[in-house]
Coordinates of C-alpha atoms in Angstrom, one line a residue:
M1 CA 4.0 -44.2 -38.3
L2 CA 6.0 -42.1 -35.3
L3 CA 6.2 -39.2 -37.5
A4 CA 2.7 -39.1 -37.4
P5 CA 1.9 -37.7 -33.6
F6 CA 4.7 -35.0 -34.1
C7 CA 3.6 -33.9 -37.7
L8 CA -0.3 -33.5 -36.3
C9 CA 1.5 -31.5 -33.2
A10 CA 2.9 -29.7 -35.2
M11 CA 0.1 -28.8 -37.6
L12 CA -1.9 -27.6 -34.0
L13 CA 0.6 -25.9 -33.3
A14 CA 0.5 -23.9 -36.3
V15 CA -3.4 -23.4 -36.2
V16 CA -3.1 -22.0 -32.6
T17 CA 0.1 -19.4 -33.8
T18 CA -2.7 -18.9 -36.2
V19 CA -5.8 -18.2 -34.2
L20 CA -3.5 -16.5 -31.7
A21 CA -1.7 -14.0 -34.1
E22 CA -5.2 -13.2 -35.8
E23 CA -6.8 -12.1 -32.2
N24 CA -8.5 -8.6 -32.8
T25 CA -7.0 -5.8 -31.0
C26 CA -7.7 -2.3 -29.6
D27 CA -8.4 0.0 -32.6
L28 CA -7.4 3.8 -31.4
I29 CA -10.2 6.2 -32.9
G30 CA -8.9 7.4 -36.7
D31 CA -7.9 6.4 -39.6
K32 CA -5.2 3.3 -40.1
G33 CA -1.5 5.2 -40.1
K34 CA -2.7 8.6 -38.5
E35 CA -3.9 7.9 -35.2
S36 CA -2.1 10.1 -31.9
S37 CA 1.4 9.2 -31.4
K38 CA 0.9 10.0 -27.4
E39 CA -2.2 7.0 -27.7
L40 CA -0.2 4.7 -30.0
A41 CA 3.0 5.2 -26.6
L42 CA 0.2 4.4 -24.2
L43 CA -1.0 1.6 -26.3
K44 CA 2.4 -0.1 -26.4
R45 CA 2.9 0.6 -22.4
L46 CA -0.2 -1.5 -21.5
E47 CA 0.6 -4.4 -23.4
P48 CA 2.2 -6.2 -20.6
L49 CA -2.2 -6.6 -19.3
T50 CA -3.2 -8.0 -23.0
N51 CA -2.7 -11.9 -21.3
Q52 CA -4.3 -11.0 -18.8
S53 CA -8.3 -11.2 -18.1
F54 CA -10.7 -9.0 -15.1
E55 CA -13.2 -9.7 -13.5
T56 CA -15.9 -8.0 -10.8
E57 CA -18.8 -8.1 -9.5
S58 CA -21.5 -6.1 -8.2
I59 CA -24.7 -6.6 -6.1
S60 CA -27.4 -5.3 -4.9
E61 CA -31.3 -5.7 -3.3
K62 CA -32.4 -5.9 -7.1
E63 CA -29.3 -5.9 -8.7
H64 CA -26.5 -8.6 -9.5
Y65 CA -24.1 -7.6 -12.0
V66 CA -20.3 -9.3 -13.3
Y67 CA -18.5 -7.5 -15.3
K68 CA -15.7 -8.8 -17.2
F69 CA -12.8 -7.2 -18.5
R70 CA -10.0 -7.3 -21.0
V71 CA -7.1 -4.8 -22.4
C72 CA -7.3 -4.6 -25.9
R73 CA -8.7 -8.1 -26.5
E74 CA -12.1 -9.4 -26.9
V75 CA -13.7 -10.8 -23.8
Y76 CA -15.9 -13.0 -26.4
S77 CA -16.1 -12.3 -29.8
D78 CA -17.8 -8.7 -31.4
M79 CA -15.0 -7.1 -30.3
S80 CA -15.9 -7.0 -27.1
G81 CA -13.7 -5.0 -24.1
L82 CA -16.2 -5.0 -21.4
V83 CA -19.3 -6.9 -20.9
Q84 CA -22.0 -6.5 -18.2
I85 CA -23.7 -10.2 -16.6
N86 CA -26.9 -10.1 -15.6
K87 CA -26.9 -12.6 -13.4
L88 CA -30.8 -12.6 -12.2
S89 CA -31.3 -13.0 -15.8
N90 CA -28.1 -14.3 -17.8
K91 CA -28.3 -11.4 -20.1
T92 CA -24.6 -10.4 -21.4
T93 CA -24.3 -6.5 -22.1
V94 CA -21.7 -4.9 -24.1
V95 CA -20.2 -2.4 -22.5
G96 CA -17.4 -1.1 -24.7
R97 CA -15.6 -2.5 -27.9
I98 CA -12.3 -2.1 -28.5
N99 CA -12.9 -1.2 -32.0
E100 CA -13.8 2.4 -30.5
T101 CA -10.4 2.8 -28.3
H102 CA -9.3 6.3 -26.3
L103 CA -6.1 6.5 -24.2
T104 CA -5.0 9.4 -22.5
N105 CA -3.6 9.6 -19.0
G106 CA -1.7 11.8 -16.6
S107 CA 1.5 11.5 -13.9
K108 CA -0.2 8.5 -12.2
W109 CA -2.9 6.9 -14.1
I110 CA -3.8 6.2 -17.3
L111 CA -7.9 6.4 -18.9
L112 CA -8.6 3.3 -21.0
I113 CA -12.1 4.8 -22.9
Y114 CA -14.2 1.8 -24.8
K115 CA -16.7 3.1 -26.6
G116 CA -19.4 1.8 -29.2
G117 CA -21.3 -0.4 -26.6
D118 CA -24.8 -1.9 -26.9
A119 CA -27.3 0.6 -26.9
Y120 CA -29.4 1.6 -23.6
S121 CA -33.1 0.2 -24.0
S122 CA -34.5 3.7 -22.3
H123 CA -31.9 5.9 -20.4
C124 CA -29.7 8.6 -22.3
G125 CA -31.4 9.2 -25.3
T126 CA -31.2 5.2 -25.9
E127 CA -27.5 6.0 -26.9
K128 CA -24.1 3.1 -27.5
R129 CA -23.2 2.4 -23.6
K130 CA -19.5 3.5 -22.9
A131 CA -16.7 2.4 -20.5
I132 CA -14.1 4.2 -19.0
V133 CA -11.8 2.4 -16.5
M134 CA -8.5 4.7 -14.8
I135 CA -5.6 2.5 -14.2
I136 CA -4.5 4.2 -11.2
C137 CA -0.4 4.4 -10.2
N138 CA 0.4 0.9 -8.1
R139 CA 4.1 0.1 -8.0
M140 CA 3.7 -3.0 -5.7
T141 CA 1.3 -5.4 -8.5
L142 CA 1.5 -5.7 -12.2
A143 CA -2.1 -5.5 -12.4
S144 CA -5.0 -6.3 -9.3
G145 CA -8.1 -4.4 -7.3
F146 CA -10.0 -4.1 -10.8
T147 CA -13.7 -2.5 -9.5
M148 CA -16.6 -0.9 -10.6
V149 CA -17.0 3.0 -9.1
T150 CA -20.5 3.7 -10.6
E151 CA -22.8 3.8 -13.9
E152 CA -23.7 7.2 -15.1
R153 CA -26.9 7.0 -16.6
E154 CA -28.8 9.4 -15.2
K155 CA -28.1 12.2 -17.9
M156 CA -29.5 12.5 -21.4
K157 CA -27.0 11.5 -23.4
E158 CA -22.4 11.1 -22.4
C159 CA -23.4 8.1 -20.1
S160 CA -21.0 5.7 -18.8
Y161 CA -19.4 2.5 -16.1
I162 CA -16.6 3.7 -14.8
F163 CA -14.2 1.1 -13.9
E164 CA -10.8 1.2 -11.5
L165 CA -7.8 -0.9 -12.0
E166 CA -4.7 -1.0 -9.7
S167 CA -1.2 -1.0 -12.1
S168 CA 2.8 -0.2 -11.9
L169 CA 1.9 0.6 -15.8
A170 CA 0.3 3.6 -14.4
C171 CA 3.6 4.3 -12.0
T172 CA 6.3 6.7 -13.7
P173 CA 10.0 6.2 -14.4
E174 CA 10.5 7.5 -11.0
D175 CA 8.3 6.3 -8.7
L176 CA 9.5 3.0 -9.9
E177 CA 12.7 4.1 -9.1
V178 CA 12.1 5.7 -5.4
G179 CA 9.7 2.6 -4.2
S180 CA 12.8 0.2 -5.5
S181 CA 15.3 1.7 -3.4
L182 CA 16.3 2.2 0.1
S183 CA 17.0 5.8 1.8
V184 CA 20.5 6.0 3.9
G185 CA 19.0 5.9 7.1
S186 CA 17.0 3.1 6.1
I187 CA 20.1 1.0 5.3
L188 CA 21.7 2.3 8.2
L189 CA 18.4 1.0 10.3
I190 CA 18.7 -2.2 9.1
I191 CA 21.6 -2.7 9.4
F192 CA 21.6 -1.8 13.2
V193 CA 18.6 -4.0 14.1
S194 CA 20.5 -6.9 12.4
L195 CA 23.2 -5.7 14.9
L196 CA 21.6 -5.6 17.6
A197 CA 20.1 -9.3 16.8
V198 CA 23.6 -11.0 16.6
Y199 CA 24.5 -9.3 19.7
I200 CA 21.5 -10.2 21.5
T201 CA 21.0 -14.0 20.6
G202 CA 25.1 -14.1 20.3
G203 CA 25.0 -13.3 23.9
F204 CA 22.5 -15.4 24.9
L205 CA 24.1 -18.4 23.8
Y206 CA 26.8 -17.5 25.5
Q207 CA 26.2 -16.7 28.5
R208 CA 23.9 -19.7 28.7
L209 CA 26.1 -22.6 27.3
V210 CA 29.5 -21.1 28.7
V211 CA 29.1 -19.0 31.1
G212 CA 26.4 -21.5 32.7
A213 CA 24.3 -18.7 33.7
K214 CA 20.2 -18.7 34.7
G215 CA 17.3 -16.1 34.9
I216 CA 17.8 -12.8 33.6
E217 CA 21.8 -13.2 34.5
Q218 CA 21.4 -14.3 30.6
F219 CA 21.8 -11.2 28.9
P220 CA 25.0 -10.3 27.8
H221 CA 27.1 -7.5 29.9
F222 CA 24.2 -7.2 31.9
A223 CA 25.7 -5.6 35.0
F224 CA 27.1 -2.6 32.1
W225 CA 23.5 -2.1 31.2
Q226 CA 21.9 -2.0 34.8
D227 CA 25.1 0.3 35.4
L228 CA 24.7 2.9 32.2
G229 CA 20.6 2.7 33.0
N230 CA 20.8 3.7 36.5
L231 CA 23.8 6.1 35.2
V232 CA 21.1 7.5 32.3
A233 CA 18.5 7.4 35.3
D234 CA 20.8 9.7 37.3
G235 CA 21.0 12.4 34.6
C236 CA 18.0 12.2 33.6
D237 CA 17.2 13.3 37.3
F238 CA 19.7 15.9 37.6
V239 CA 19.0 17.7 34.4
C240 CA 14.9 17.3 33.9
R241 CA 14.3 18.1 37.5
S242 CA 12.6 20.8 38.8
K243 CA 13.4 20.5 42.2
Q244 CA 16.0 22.2 43.6
Q245 CA 18.7 20.3 45.8
N246 CA 20.6 22.0 48.9
V247 CA 18.7 24.9 49.2
P248 CA 19.3 26.9 51.9
A249 CA 16.2 27.4 54.5
A250 CA 14.8 30.9 54.2
Y251 CA 14.5 31.7 57.7
R252 CA 16.4 29.6 60.4
G253 CA 16.4 29.4 63.7
V254 CA 19.4 29.8 66.9
G255 CA 20.6 26.8 67.5
D256 CA 22.2 25.5 69.9
D257 CA 25.6 26.2 68.7
Q258 CA 24.7 29.9 68.9
L259 CA 23.5 29.4 72.9
G260 CA 26.2 30.4 75.0
E261 CA 27.5 28.3 77.9
E262 CA 25.0 27.7 80.6
S263 CA 26.5 30.2 83.1
E264 CA 28.0 28.6 86.5
E265 CA 25.9 30.9 88.4
R266 CA 22.7 29.8 89.6
D267 CA 19.2 31.6 91.3
D268 CA 18.5 29.8 93.7
H269 CA 19.5 32.8 96.4
L270 CA 16.4 34.4 94.8
L271 CA 14.3 31.2 96.5
P272 CA 12.8 31.7 99.6
M273 CA 13.9 30.3 102.3

């Protein structure tokens, strides 16, 4: 009897595994086995995102939509890869399907296109909707920032919904290496700041607890840094001041040292008697 629960769990696990294994994935445009090798490589590159779901809102005065998106997996059924939910009418519209997928890329972006969405009722010549998701390089996150950019539906055909998603999967290996490594200057700066923090903290504790200093004298080697500051100020004053010092005067009067000794001869005899 004790084996019954374990057998039941094993059967449920097998059923779940089978369902997951049969989950629909992206079908690239083209016959089976003749797809573009570049698109197949991009499809393989985006596999870490297939177990995630993304959602964003678009709100205006008359409209309130929620968009749900998955990478090469169905949001609901019917091959829906990106759907629009009208929060005012609770109507769900398939914007793009994973069985009509197209992929292309650049140096810092991957373009994922789902075609075959539900047809427009009056816009764009009643053609089928199309979702364009621009996956942009952001080396700090696996996937975030899913937002709607715009809906282009004023044309006669080739209308589309445009979205953005940030992901490190769109970055090149060079971008990831730059983000994961520090330059020599950064390393030296970190070491300098760390040593400075240890010096100030350790010196402060020593001056306070061992020497018994108070106030500003707790700063380590306070007298040395004070003298150094004065020397630096004097040097700056000497080099940078534009006013010249000890400049001889342009005109000098006759000083007392240039005057001869006062004559002993007096002019008292010139006075009237």
